[in-house]
């Protein structure tokens, strides 16, 4: 992708502004202030409730990690009938070498269990420099476990399963476009 990793990371981690450009997001609010935790390469155990991050190879000397964590609420809707509101714990990480070159950015969001339609809902962006830092290699993963306790929830699960790729593509395009707006 022809967007600088730092630019993409800044757009993805700016959850407060999602309602301005991400399809199906009607409202986005950061609930808790940023908490920044610098750590070094010797930190093998995360004290965060988010456990899906893998540390870089511990043999890398001089690697510094920075973590920012906050809670955010999104109001989403595909139609007037299918709307939901949920809160997520968002963890943003930046790992850089001793010469301050960034090795990897990541943004992980995991719902806190208050969604009407999902038992679990989350996403993980991993962004690495490419082409000397002027471009980005991006891995994006999202997951959800629909609730099956109501007909409406089952309908949402079927709707999302049927349109998952289209929705994901539209959202990814929105992030790319947002990155290119401010060049």
mmCIF file of C-alpha atoms in Angstrom:
data_model
loop_
_atom_site.group_PDB
_atom_site.id
_atom_site.type_symbol
_atom_site.label_atom_id
_atom_site.label_comp_id
_atom_site.label_asym_id
_atom_site.label_seq_id
_atom_site.Cartn_x
_atom_site.Cartn_y
_atom_site.Cartn_z
ATOM 1 C CA UNK A 1 0.000 0.000 0.000
ATOM 2 C CA UNK A 2 1.381 3.422 -0.908
ATOM 3 C CA UNK A 3 0.636 5.067 2.457
ATOM 4 C CA UNK A 4 3.289 5.684 5.113
ATOM 5 C CA UNK A 5 2.866 3.298 8.076
ATOM 6 C CA UNK A 6 2.696 6.166 10.589
ATOM 7 C CA UNK A 7 -0.142 7.806 8.628
ATOM 8 C CA UNK A 8 -2.189 4.613 8.460
ATOM 9 C CA UNK A 9 -1.539 3.934 12.151
ATOM 10 C CA UNK A 10 -2.706 7.447 13.071
ATOM 11 C CA UNK A 11 -5.923 7.066 11.059
ATOM 12 C CA UNK A 12 -6.699 3.573 12.402
ATOM 13 C CA UNK A 13 -6.013 4.565 16.018
ATOM 14 C CA UNK A 14 -8.124 7.768 15.811
ATOM 15 C CA UNK A 15 -11.321 5.970 16.816
ATOM 16 C CA UNK A 16 -13.012 9.221 17.884
ATOM 17 C CA UNK A 17 -13.266 10.209 14.203
ATOM 18 C CA UNK A 18 -14.542 6.907 12.735
ATOM 19 C CA UNK A 19 -18.085 8.283 12.391
ATOM 20 C CA UNK A 20 -16.700 10.849 9.915
ATOM 21 C CA UNK A 21 -15.558 8.286 7.351
ATOM 22 C CA UNK A 22 -16.064 4.599 8.241
ATOM 23 C CA UNK A 23 -19.159 3.077 6.577
ATOM 24 C CA UNK A 24 -21.880 1.875 8.952
ATOM 25 C CA UNK A 25 -20.415 3.769 11.948
ATOM 26 C CA UNK A 26 -22.988 6.356 13.056
ATOM 27 C CA UNK A 27 -21.199 7.485 16.216
ATOM 28 C CA UNK A 28 -17.726 6.940 17.688
ATOM 29 C CA UNK A 29 -16.627 8.181 21.107
ATOM 30 C CA UNK A 30 -13.447 7.587 23.105
ATOM 31 C CA UNK A 31 -14.567 7.100 26.714
ATOM 32 C CA UNK A 32 -11.311 7.002 28.617
ATOM 33 C CA UNK A 33 -8.192 9.109 28.173
ATOM 34 C CA UNK A 34 -5.072 7.671 26.579
ATOM 35 C CA UNK A 35 -2.827 5.718 28.869
ATOM 36 C CA UNK A 36 0.716 5.368 27.525
ATOM 37 C CA UNK A 37 3.001 2.623 28.819
ATOM 38 C CA UNK A 38 6.595 2.474 27.520
ATOM 39 C CA UNK A 39 8.189 -0.962 27.840
ATOM 40 C CA UNK A 40 11.447 -2.477 26.649
ATOM 41 C CA UNK A 41 12.306 -5.698 24.829
ATOM 42 C CA UNK A 42 12.660 -7.589 28.122
ATOM 43 C CA UNK A 43 8.918 -7.253 28.769
ATOM 44 C CA UNK A 44 7.623 -10.697 27.915
ATOM 45 C CA UNK A 45 4.359 -10.614 29.856
ATOM 46 C CA UNK A 46 1.634 -8.168 29.000
ATOM 47 C CA UNK A 47 -0.280 -6.731 31.926
ATOM 48 C CA UNK A 48 -3.043 -5.836 29.510
ATOM 49 C CA UNK A 49 -6.251 -7.860 29.279
ATOM 50 C CA UNK A 50 -5.470 -8.057 25.562
ATOM 51 C CA UNK A 51 -3.441 -11.212 25.093
ATOM 52 C CA UNK A 52 -3.357 -11.706 21.329
ATOM 53 C CA UNK A 53 -0.244 -9.599 20.655
ATOM 54 C CA UNK A 54 2.972 -11.490 20.045
ATOM 55 C CA UNK A 55 6.196 -9.809 21.125
ATOM 56 C CA UNK A 56 8.923 -9.334 18.574
ATOM 57 C CA UNK A 57 11.778 -11.831 18.637
ATOM 58 C CA UNK A 58 13.392 -11.333 22.048
ATOM 59 C CA UNK A 59 16.843 -11.558 20.457
ATOM 60 C CA UNK A 60 16.343 -8.079 18.974
ATOM 61 C CA UNK A 61 18.432 -5.742 21.098
ATOM 62 C CA UNK A 62 17.374 -2.170 21.644
ATOM 63 C CA UNK A 63 13.709 -2.658 20.751
ATOM 64 C CA UNK A 64 11.396 -0.241 22.537
ATOM 65 C CA UNK A 65 7.650 -0.762 22.709
ATOM 66 C CA UNK A 66 5.008 1.853 23.378
ATOM 67 C CA UNK A 67 1.432 0.956 24.187
ATOM 68 C CA UNK A 68 -1.585 3.256 24.329
ATOM 69 C CA UNK A 69 -4.876 1.911 25.649
ATOM 70 C CA UNK A 70 -8.367 3.365 25.847
ATOM 71 C CA UNK A 71 -12.039 2.409 25.757
ATOM 72 C CA UNK A 72 -14.290 3.520 22.915
ATOM 73 C CA UNK A 73 -17.946 3.096 22.008
ATOM 74 C CA UNK A 74 -19.220 2.647 18.455
ATOM 75 C CA UNK A 75 -22.823 2.926 17.284
ATOM 76 C CA UNK A 76 -23.125 0.915 14.078
ATOM 77 C CA UNK A 77 -25.969 0.128 11.729
ATOM 78 C CA UNK A 78 -26.545 -1.517 8.390
ATOM 79 C CA UNK A 79 -30.224 -0.538 8.237
ATOM 80 C CA UNK A 80 -32.588 1.184 10.661
ATOM 81 C CA UNK A 81 -33.493 -2.271 12.030
ATOM 82 C CA UNK A 82 -29.971 -3.623 12.402
ATOM 83 C CA UNK A 83 -28.231 -1.203 14.759
ATOM 84 C CA UNK A 84 -25.934 -1.932 17.667
ATOM 85 C CA UNK A 85 -23.813 -0.101 20.201
ATOM 86 C CA UNK A 86 -20.785 -1.648 21.860
ATOM 87 C CA UNK A 87 -17.710 -0.676 23.834
ATOM 88 C CA UNK A 88 -14.216 -1.926 23.035
ATOM 89 C CA UNK A 89 -10.852 -1.891 24.693
ATOM 90 C CA UNK A 90 -8.446 -0.509 22.078
ATOM 91 C CA UNK A 91 -4.716 -1.169 22.382
ATOM 92 C CA UNK A 92 -2.328 0.657 20.048
ATOM 93 C CA UNK A 93 1.322 -0.413 19.923
ATOM 94 C CA UNK A 94 4.429 0.949 18.288
ATOM 95 C CA UNK A 95 7.682 -1.014 18.297
ATOM 96 C CA UNK A 96 10.856 0.752 17.245
ATOM 97 C CA UNK A 97 14.558 0.014 17.094
ATOM 98 C CA UNK A 98 17.348 1.908 18.824
ATOM 99 C CA UNK A 99 17.727 4.265 15.850
ATOM 100 C CA UNK A 100 14.014 5.175 16.217
ATOM 101 C CA UNK A 101 12.978 3.418 13.018
ATOM 102 C CA UNK A 102 9.583 1.811 13.481
ATOM 103 C CA UNK A 103 9.498 -1.959 13.117
ATOM 104 C CA UNK A 104 5.767 -2.461 13.545
ATOM 105 C CA UNK A 105 2.509 -0.736 14.477
ATOM 106 C CA UNK A 106 -0.578 -2.575 15.671
ATOM 107 C CA UNK A 107 -4.109 -1.644 16.708
ATOM 108 C CA UNK A 108 -6.232 -4.249 18.480
ATOM 109 C CA UNK A 109 -9.870 -3.698 19.441
ATOM 110 C CA UNK A 110 -11.852 -6.193 21.525
ATOM 111 C CA UNK A 111 -15.441 -5.664 22.611
ATOM 112 C CA UNK A 112 -16.200 -5.635 26.334
ATOM 113 C CA UNK A 113 -19.317 -7.795 26.035
ATOM 114 C CA UNK A 114 -22.070 -5.186 25.770
ATOM 115 C CA UNK A 115 -23.077 -5.793 22.139
ATOM 116 C CA UNK A 116 -26.684 -6.816 21.518
ATOM 117 C CA UNK A 117 -25.785 -8.999 18.551
ATOM 118 C CA UNK A 118 -22.346 -10.424 19.330
ATOM 119 C CA UNK A 119 -20.785 -12.431 22.143
ATOM 120 C CA UNK A 120 -17.403 -11.457 20.795
ATOM 121 C CA UNK A 121 -16.250 -8.889 18.284
ATOM 122 C CA UNK A 122 -12.748 -7.663 17.534
ATOM 123 C CA UNK A 123 -10.128 -6.617 15.037
ATOM 124 C CA UNK A 124 -6.361 -6.478 14.687
ATOM 125 C CA UNK A 125 -4.376 -4.247 12.337
ATOM 126 C CA UNK A 126 -0.662 -4.987 11.921
ATOM 127 C CA UNK A 127 1.240 -2.384 9.903
ATOM 128 C CA UNK A 128 4.882 -2.739 8.862
ATOM 129 C CA UNK A 129 7.084 -0.415 6.789
ATOM 130 C CA UNK A 130 7.591 -1.375 3.130
ATOM 131 C CA UNK A 131 9.631 0.217 0.326
ATOM 132 C CA UNK A 132 11.970 2.048 2.675
ATOM 133 C CA UNK A 133 9.137 3.275 4.885
ATOM 134 C CA UNK A 134 7.180 5.103 2.177
ATOM 135 C CA UNK A 135 4.683 2.258 1.893
ATOM 136 C CA UNK A 136 2.981 -0.196 4.235
ATOM 137 C CA UNK A 137 2.450 -3.926 4.470
ATOM 138 C CA UNK A 138 -0.905 -4.377 6.188
ATOM 139 C CA UNK A 139 -2.512 -7.389 7.808
ATOM 140 C CA UNK A 140 -6.110 -6.904 8.905
ATOM 141 C CA UNK A 141 -8.102 -9.512 10.787
ATOM 142 C CA UNK A 142 -11.543 -9.200 12.288
ATOM 143 C CA UNK A 143 -13.724 -11.722 14.041
ATOM 144 C CA UNK A 144 -17.173 -11.983 15.542
ATOM 145 C CA UNK A 145 -19.308 -14.526 17.333
ATOM 146 C CA UNK A 146 -23.021 -13.771 16.854
ATOM 147 C CA UNK A 147 -25.469 -14.219 19.683
ATOM 148 C CA UNK A 148 -28.072 -16.805 18.812
ATOM 149 C CA UNK A 149 -30.606 -15.936 21.491
ATOM 150 C CA UNK A 150 -32.988 -13.952 19.298
ATOM 151 C CA UNK A 151 -34.362 -14.044 15.782
ATOM 152 C CA UNK A 152 -33.023 -10.513 15.202
ATOM 153 C CA UNK A 153 -29.519 -11.507 16.334
ATOM 154 C CA UNK A 154 -29.623 -14.561 14.062
ATOM 155 C CA UNK A 155 -30.684 -12.308 11.192
ATOM 156 C CA UNK A 156 -27.745 -9.992 11.831
ATOM 157 C CA UNK A 157 -25.367 -12.975 11.839
ATOM 158 C CA UNK A 158 -26.749 -14.236 8.520
ATOM 159 C CA UNK A 159 -26.622 -10.733 7.021
ATOM 160 C CA UNK A 160 -23.009 -10.209 8.094
ATOM 161 C CA UNK A 161 -21.940 -13.670 6.924
ATOM 162 C CA UNK A 162 -23.496 -12.965 3.532
ATOM 163 C CA UNK A 163 -21.974 -9.519 3.080
ATOM 164 C CA UNK A 164 -18.767 -9.818 5.107
ATOM 165 C CA UNK A 165 -16.349 -9.370 2.204
ATOM 166 C CA UNK A 166 -18.273 -6.406 0.775
ATOM 167 C CA UNK A 167 -18.428 -4.667 4.169
ATOM 168 C CA UNK A 168 -14.737 -5.323 4.876
ATOM 169 C CA UNK A 169 -13.763 -4.010 1.434
ATOM 170 C CA UNK A 170 -15.826 -0.826 1.887
ATOM 171 C CA UNK A 171 -14.303 -0.189 5.280
ATOM 172 C CA UNK A 172 -10.734 -0.794 4.101
ATOM 173 C CA UNK A 173 -11.302 1.587 1.175
ATOM 174 C CA UNK A 174 -12.553 4.214 3.654
ATOM 175 C CA UNK A 175 -9.328 3.978 5.671
ATOM 176 C CA UNK A 176 -7.171 4.220 2.516
ATOM 177 C CA UNK A 177 -9.134 7.234 1.300
ATOM 178 C CA UNK A 178 -8.831 8.935 4.674
ATOM 179 C CA UNK A 179 -5.057 8.442 4.614
ATOM 180 C CA UNK A 180 -4.806 10.048 1.191
ATOM 181 C CA UNK A 181 -6.936 13.089 2.154
ATOM 182 C CA UNK A 182 -4.266 14.656 4.355
ATOM 183 C CA UNK A 183 -1.142 13.985 2.311
#
